[in-house]
Short mmCIF file of C-alpha atoms in Angstrom, two decimals:
data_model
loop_
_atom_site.label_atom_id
_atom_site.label_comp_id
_atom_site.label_asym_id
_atom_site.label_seq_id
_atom_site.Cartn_x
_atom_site.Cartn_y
_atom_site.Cartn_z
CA UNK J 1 -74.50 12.48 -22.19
CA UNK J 2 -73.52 10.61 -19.07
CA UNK J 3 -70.67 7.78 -18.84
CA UNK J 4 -69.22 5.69 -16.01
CA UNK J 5 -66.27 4.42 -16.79
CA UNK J 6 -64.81 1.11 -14.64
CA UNK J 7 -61.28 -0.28 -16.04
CA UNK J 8 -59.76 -2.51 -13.68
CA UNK J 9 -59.74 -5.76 -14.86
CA UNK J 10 -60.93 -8.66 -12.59
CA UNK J 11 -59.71 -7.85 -8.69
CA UNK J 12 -58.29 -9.91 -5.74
CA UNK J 13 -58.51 -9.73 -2.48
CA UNK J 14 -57.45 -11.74 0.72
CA UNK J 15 -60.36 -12.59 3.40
CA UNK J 16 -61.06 -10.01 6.13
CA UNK J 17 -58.86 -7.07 3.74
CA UNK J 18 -60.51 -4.17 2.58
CA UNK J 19 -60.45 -3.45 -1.20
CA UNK J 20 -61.45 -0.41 -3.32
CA UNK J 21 -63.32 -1.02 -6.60
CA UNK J 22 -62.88 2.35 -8.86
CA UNK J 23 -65.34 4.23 -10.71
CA UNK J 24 -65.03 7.72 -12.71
CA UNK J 25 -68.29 9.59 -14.01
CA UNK J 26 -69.29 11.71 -17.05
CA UNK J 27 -72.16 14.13 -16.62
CA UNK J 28 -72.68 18.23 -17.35
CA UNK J 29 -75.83 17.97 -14.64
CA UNK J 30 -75.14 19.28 -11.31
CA UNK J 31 -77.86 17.21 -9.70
CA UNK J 32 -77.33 13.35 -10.02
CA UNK J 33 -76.80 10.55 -7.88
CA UNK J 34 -74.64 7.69 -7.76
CA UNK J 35 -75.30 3.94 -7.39
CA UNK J 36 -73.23 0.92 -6.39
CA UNK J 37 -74.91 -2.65 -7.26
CA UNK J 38 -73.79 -6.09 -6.36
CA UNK J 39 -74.59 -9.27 -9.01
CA UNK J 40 -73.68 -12.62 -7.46
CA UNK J 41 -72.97 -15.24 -10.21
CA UNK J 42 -76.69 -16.24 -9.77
CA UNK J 43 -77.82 -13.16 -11.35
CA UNK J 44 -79.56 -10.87 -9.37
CA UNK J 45 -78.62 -7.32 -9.00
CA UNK J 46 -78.30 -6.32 -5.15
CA UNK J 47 -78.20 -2.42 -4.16
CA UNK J 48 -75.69 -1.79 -1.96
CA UNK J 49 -75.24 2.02 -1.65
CA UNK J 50 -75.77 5.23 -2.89
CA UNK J 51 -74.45 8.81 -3.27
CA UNK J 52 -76.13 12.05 -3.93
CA UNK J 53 -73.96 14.94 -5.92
CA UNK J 54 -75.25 17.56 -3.33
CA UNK J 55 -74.57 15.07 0.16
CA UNK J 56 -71.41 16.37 1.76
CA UNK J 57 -71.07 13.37 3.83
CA UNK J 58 -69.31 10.09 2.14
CA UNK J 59 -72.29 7.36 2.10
CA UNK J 60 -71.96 4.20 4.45
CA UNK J 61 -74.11 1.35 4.66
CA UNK J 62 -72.33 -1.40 6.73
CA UNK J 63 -69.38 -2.40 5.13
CA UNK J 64 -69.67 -0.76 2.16
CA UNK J 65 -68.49 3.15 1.71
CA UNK J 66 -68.27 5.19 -0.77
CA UNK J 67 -65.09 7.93 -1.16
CA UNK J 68 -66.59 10.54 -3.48
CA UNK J 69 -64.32 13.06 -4.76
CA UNK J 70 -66.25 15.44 -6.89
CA UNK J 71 -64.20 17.75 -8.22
CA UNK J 72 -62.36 14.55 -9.53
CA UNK J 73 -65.43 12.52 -10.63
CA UNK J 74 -64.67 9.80 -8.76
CA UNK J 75 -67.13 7.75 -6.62
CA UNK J 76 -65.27 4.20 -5.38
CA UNK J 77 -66.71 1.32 -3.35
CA UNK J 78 -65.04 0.32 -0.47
CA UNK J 79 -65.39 -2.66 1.12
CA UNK J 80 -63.84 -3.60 4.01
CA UNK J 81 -63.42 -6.77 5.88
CA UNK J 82 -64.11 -8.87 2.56
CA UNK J 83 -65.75 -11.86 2.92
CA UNK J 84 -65.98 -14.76 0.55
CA UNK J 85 -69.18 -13.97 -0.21
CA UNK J 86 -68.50 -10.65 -1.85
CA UNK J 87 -67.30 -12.38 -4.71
CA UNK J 88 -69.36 -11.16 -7.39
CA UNK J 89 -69.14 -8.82 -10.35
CA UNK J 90 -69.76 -5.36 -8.83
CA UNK J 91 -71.36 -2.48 -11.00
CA UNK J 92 -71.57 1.55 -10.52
CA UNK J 93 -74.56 3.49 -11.90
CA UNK J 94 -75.11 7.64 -12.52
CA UNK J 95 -79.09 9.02 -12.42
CA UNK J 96 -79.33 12.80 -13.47
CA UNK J 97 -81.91 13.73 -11.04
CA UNK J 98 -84.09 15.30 -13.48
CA UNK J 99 -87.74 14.55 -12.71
CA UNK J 100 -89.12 11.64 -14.56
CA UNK J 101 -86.14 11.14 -16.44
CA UNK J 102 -84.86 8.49 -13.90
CA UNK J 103 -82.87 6.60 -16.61
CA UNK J 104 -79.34 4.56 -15.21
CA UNK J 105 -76.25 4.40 -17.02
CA UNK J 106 -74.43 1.55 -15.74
CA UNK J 107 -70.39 1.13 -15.79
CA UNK J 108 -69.21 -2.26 -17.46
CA UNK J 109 -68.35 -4.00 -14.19
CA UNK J 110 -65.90 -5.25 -12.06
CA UNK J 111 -65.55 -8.51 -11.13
CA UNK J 112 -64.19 -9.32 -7.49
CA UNK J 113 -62.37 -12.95 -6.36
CA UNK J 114 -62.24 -13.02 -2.41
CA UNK J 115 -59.53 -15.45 -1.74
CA UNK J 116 -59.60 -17.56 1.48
CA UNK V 1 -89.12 -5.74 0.98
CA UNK V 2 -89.93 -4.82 -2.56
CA UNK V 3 -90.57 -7.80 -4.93
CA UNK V 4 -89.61 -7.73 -9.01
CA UNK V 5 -90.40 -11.22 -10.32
CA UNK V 6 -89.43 -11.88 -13.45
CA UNK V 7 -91.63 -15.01 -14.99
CA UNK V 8 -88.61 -17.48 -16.02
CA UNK V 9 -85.04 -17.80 -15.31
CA UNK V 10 -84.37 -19.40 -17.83
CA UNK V 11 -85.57 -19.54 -21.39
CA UNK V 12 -84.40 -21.19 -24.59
CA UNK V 13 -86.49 -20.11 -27.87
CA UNK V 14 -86.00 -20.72 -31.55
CA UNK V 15 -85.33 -18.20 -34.22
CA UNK V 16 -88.33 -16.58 -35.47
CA UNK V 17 -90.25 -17.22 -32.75
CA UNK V 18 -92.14 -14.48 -30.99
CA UNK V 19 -91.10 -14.48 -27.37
CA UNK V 20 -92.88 -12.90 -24.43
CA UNK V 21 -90.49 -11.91 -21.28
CA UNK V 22 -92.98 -10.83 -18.42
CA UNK V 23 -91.89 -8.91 -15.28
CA UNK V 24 -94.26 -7.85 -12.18
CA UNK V 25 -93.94 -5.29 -8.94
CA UNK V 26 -95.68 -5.62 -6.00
CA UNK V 27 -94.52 -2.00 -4.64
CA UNK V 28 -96.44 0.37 -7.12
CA UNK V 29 -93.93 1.58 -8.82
CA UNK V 30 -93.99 4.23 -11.79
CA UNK V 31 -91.52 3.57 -13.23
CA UNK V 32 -90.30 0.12 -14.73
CA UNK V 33 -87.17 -1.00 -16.88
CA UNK V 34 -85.72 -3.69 -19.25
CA UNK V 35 -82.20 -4.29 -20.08
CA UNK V 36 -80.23 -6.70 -21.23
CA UNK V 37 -76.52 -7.36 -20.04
CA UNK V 38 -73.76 -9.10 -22.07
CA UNK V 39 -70.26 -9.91 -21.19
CA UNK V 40 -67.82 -7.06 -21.23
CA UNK V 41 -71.19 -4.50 -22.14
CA UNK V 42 -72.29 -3.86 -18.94
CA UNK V 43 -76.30 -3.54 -18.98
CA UNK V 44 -78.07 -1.74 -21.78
CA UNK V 45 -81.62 -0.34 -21.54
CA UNK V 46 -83.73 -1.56 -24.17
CA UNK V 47 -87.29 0.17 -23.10
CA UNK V 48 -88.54 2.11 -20.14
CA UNK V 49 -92.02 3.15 -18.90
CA UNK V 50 -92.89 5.92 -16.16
CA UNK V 51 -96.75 5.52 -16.29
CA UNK V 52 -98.97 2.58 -17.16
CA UNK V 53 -99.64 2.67 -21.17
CA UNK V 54 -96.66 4.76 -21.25
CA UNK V 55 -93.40 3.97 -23.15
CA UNK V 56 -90.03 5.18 -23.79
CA UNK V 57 -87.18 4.06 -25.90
CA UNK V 58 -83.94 3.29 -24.60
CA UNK V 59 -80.59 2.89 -25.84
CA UNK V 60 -81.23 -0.65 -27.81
CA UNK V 61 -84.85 -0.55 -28.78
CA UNK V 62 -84.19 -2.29 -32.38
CA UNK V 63 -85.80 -5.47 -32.12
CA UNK V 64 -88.20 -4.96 -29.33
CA UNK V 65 -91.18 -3.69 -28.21
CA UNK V 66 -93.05 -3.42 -24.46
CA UNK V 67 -96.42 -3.44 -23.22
CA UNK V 68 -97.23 -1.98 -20.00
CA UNK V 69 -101.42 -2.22 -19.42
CA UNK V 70 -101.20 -2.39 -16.06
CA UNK V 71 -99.38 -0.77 -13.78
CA UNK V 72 -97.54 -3.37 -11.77
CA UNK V 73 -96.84 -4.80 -15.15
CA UNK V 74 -93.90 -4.56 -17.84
CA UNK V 75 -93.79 -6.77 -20.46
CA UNK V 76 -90.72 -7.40 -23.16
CA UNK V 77 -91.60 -8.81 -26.66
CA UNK V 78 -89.29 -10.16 -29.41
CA UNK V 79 -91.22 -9.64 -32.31
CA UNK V 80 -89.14 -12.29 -34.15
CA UNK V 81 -86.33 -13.55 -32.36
CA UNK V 82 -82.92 -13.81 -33.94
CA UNK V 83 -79.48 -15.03 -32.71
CA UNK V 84 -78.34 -12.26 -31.76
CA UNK V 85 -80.69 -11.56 -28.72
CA UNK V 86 -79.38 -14.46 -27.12
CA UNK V 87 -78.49 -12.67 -23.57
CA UNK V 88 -79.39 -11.49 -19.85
CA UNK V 89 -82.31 -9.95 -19.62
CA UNK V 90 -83.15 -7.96 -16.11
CA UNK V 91 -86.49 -6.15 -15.40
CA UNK V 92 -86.23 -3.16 -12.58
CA UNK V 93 -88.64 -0.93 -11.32
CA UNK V 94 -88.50 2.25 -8.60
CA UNK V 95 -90.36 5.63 -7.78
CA UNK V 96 -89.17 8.55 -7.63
CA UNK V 97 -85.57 9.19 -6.52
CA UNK V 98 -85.07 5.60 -4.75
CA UNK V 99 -82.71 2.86 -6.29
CA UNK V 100 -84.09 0.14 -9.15
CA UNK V 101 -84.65 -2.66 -7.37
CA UNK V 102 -84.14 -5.38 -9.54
CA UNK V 103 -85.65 -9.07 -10.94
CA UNK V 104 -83.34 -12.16 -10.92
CA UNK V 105 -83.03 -12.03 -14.71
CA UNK V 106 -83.88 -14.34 -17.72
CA UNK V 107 -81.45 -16.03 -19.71
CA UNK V 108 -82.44 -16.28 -22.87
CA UNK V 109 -81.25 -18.46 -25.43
CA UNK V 110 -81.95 -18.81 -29.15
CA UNK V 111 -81.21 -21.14 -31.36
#
């Protein structure tokens, strides 16, 4: 069975810092791939990045990075430069790369406060 | 850009009613998804579908069922709704290996 596990409670962070939201994983599948997802207090959920097991490179897309330490099962979202619209409640998600079972378990969140 | 509508964002119901949540893809996806998401749960997959007429249970099926006829298509019913599905539900859909892309969610309330 897979598990993501997020624990810190609600997060602050001045304007323009960088801040890392944490996330361990669960799985006994070597192939799987990592998600990050962004959900605004409107609702939607926003993709932000993702992370193969197998890429050796840490994922970027903009501001956002991933640090993936495998051997610690550890995949964190950084973000730098935080802006006050990054406040939102931020979510990881694990997919075993297993043909058609494409299934997400999701973490249970992380809510960010970007301070002025 | 892909496009997940889901048909109301918000949606207040009575108990024992039989309520219909409706979400649509314009990107041909195989694969579709509801979940719901509650405060402090995180979101929990209720029913998934790969193929069109095709259904799988997820990890909160009691209470549910899904109808998927056509393909761009995914369709949530509450056979008789009680209290306790009061929540966010989100529809997402993908193919193969690429991210869900997801609907801006119902909120459902029952009373």
């Amino acid at each position: 069975a897979q598990k993501i596990t997020q624990t810190q409670p609600g997060m602050f962070v001045q304007e323009k810092e960088a801040v890392t939201l944490d996330c361990t994983y669960d799985t006994s599948d070597q192939s799987y791939g990592l998600f990050w997802y962004k959900q605004p207090s409107s609702g939607e959920m926003i993709f932000l990045i993702y992370q193969g097991s197998y890429d050796e490179q840490n994922a970027t897309e903009g501001r956002y990075s991933l640090n993936f330490q495998k051997a610690r099962k550890s995949a964190n979202l950084v973000i730098s430069a935080s802006q006050l619209g990054d406040s939102a409640m931020y979510f990881c998600a694990m997919r075993a790369s297993t043909g058609a079972n494409s299934k997400l378990t999701f973490g249970k969140g992380i809510t960010l406060s970007v301070r002025p | 850009d892909v496009k997940v509508t889901q048909s109301s964002r918000y949606l207040v119901k009575r108990t024992g009613e039989k309520v219909f949540l409706e979400c649509v893809q314009d990107m041909d996806h195989e694969n579709m998804f509801w979940y719901r998401q509650d405060p402090g749960l995180g979101l929990r997959l209720i029913y998934f579908s790969y193929d069109v007429k095709m259904k799988e249970k997820g990890d909160i099926p009691e209470g549910y069922s899904v109808s998927r006829e056509k393909k761009e298509r995914f369709s949530l019913i509450l056979e008789s709704a009680s209290t306790n599905q009061t929540s966010m539900y989100l529809c997402a859909s993908h193919r193969g290996y690429q991210p869900q892309h997801f609907g801006d969610g119902t909120r459902l309330s029952i009373l």
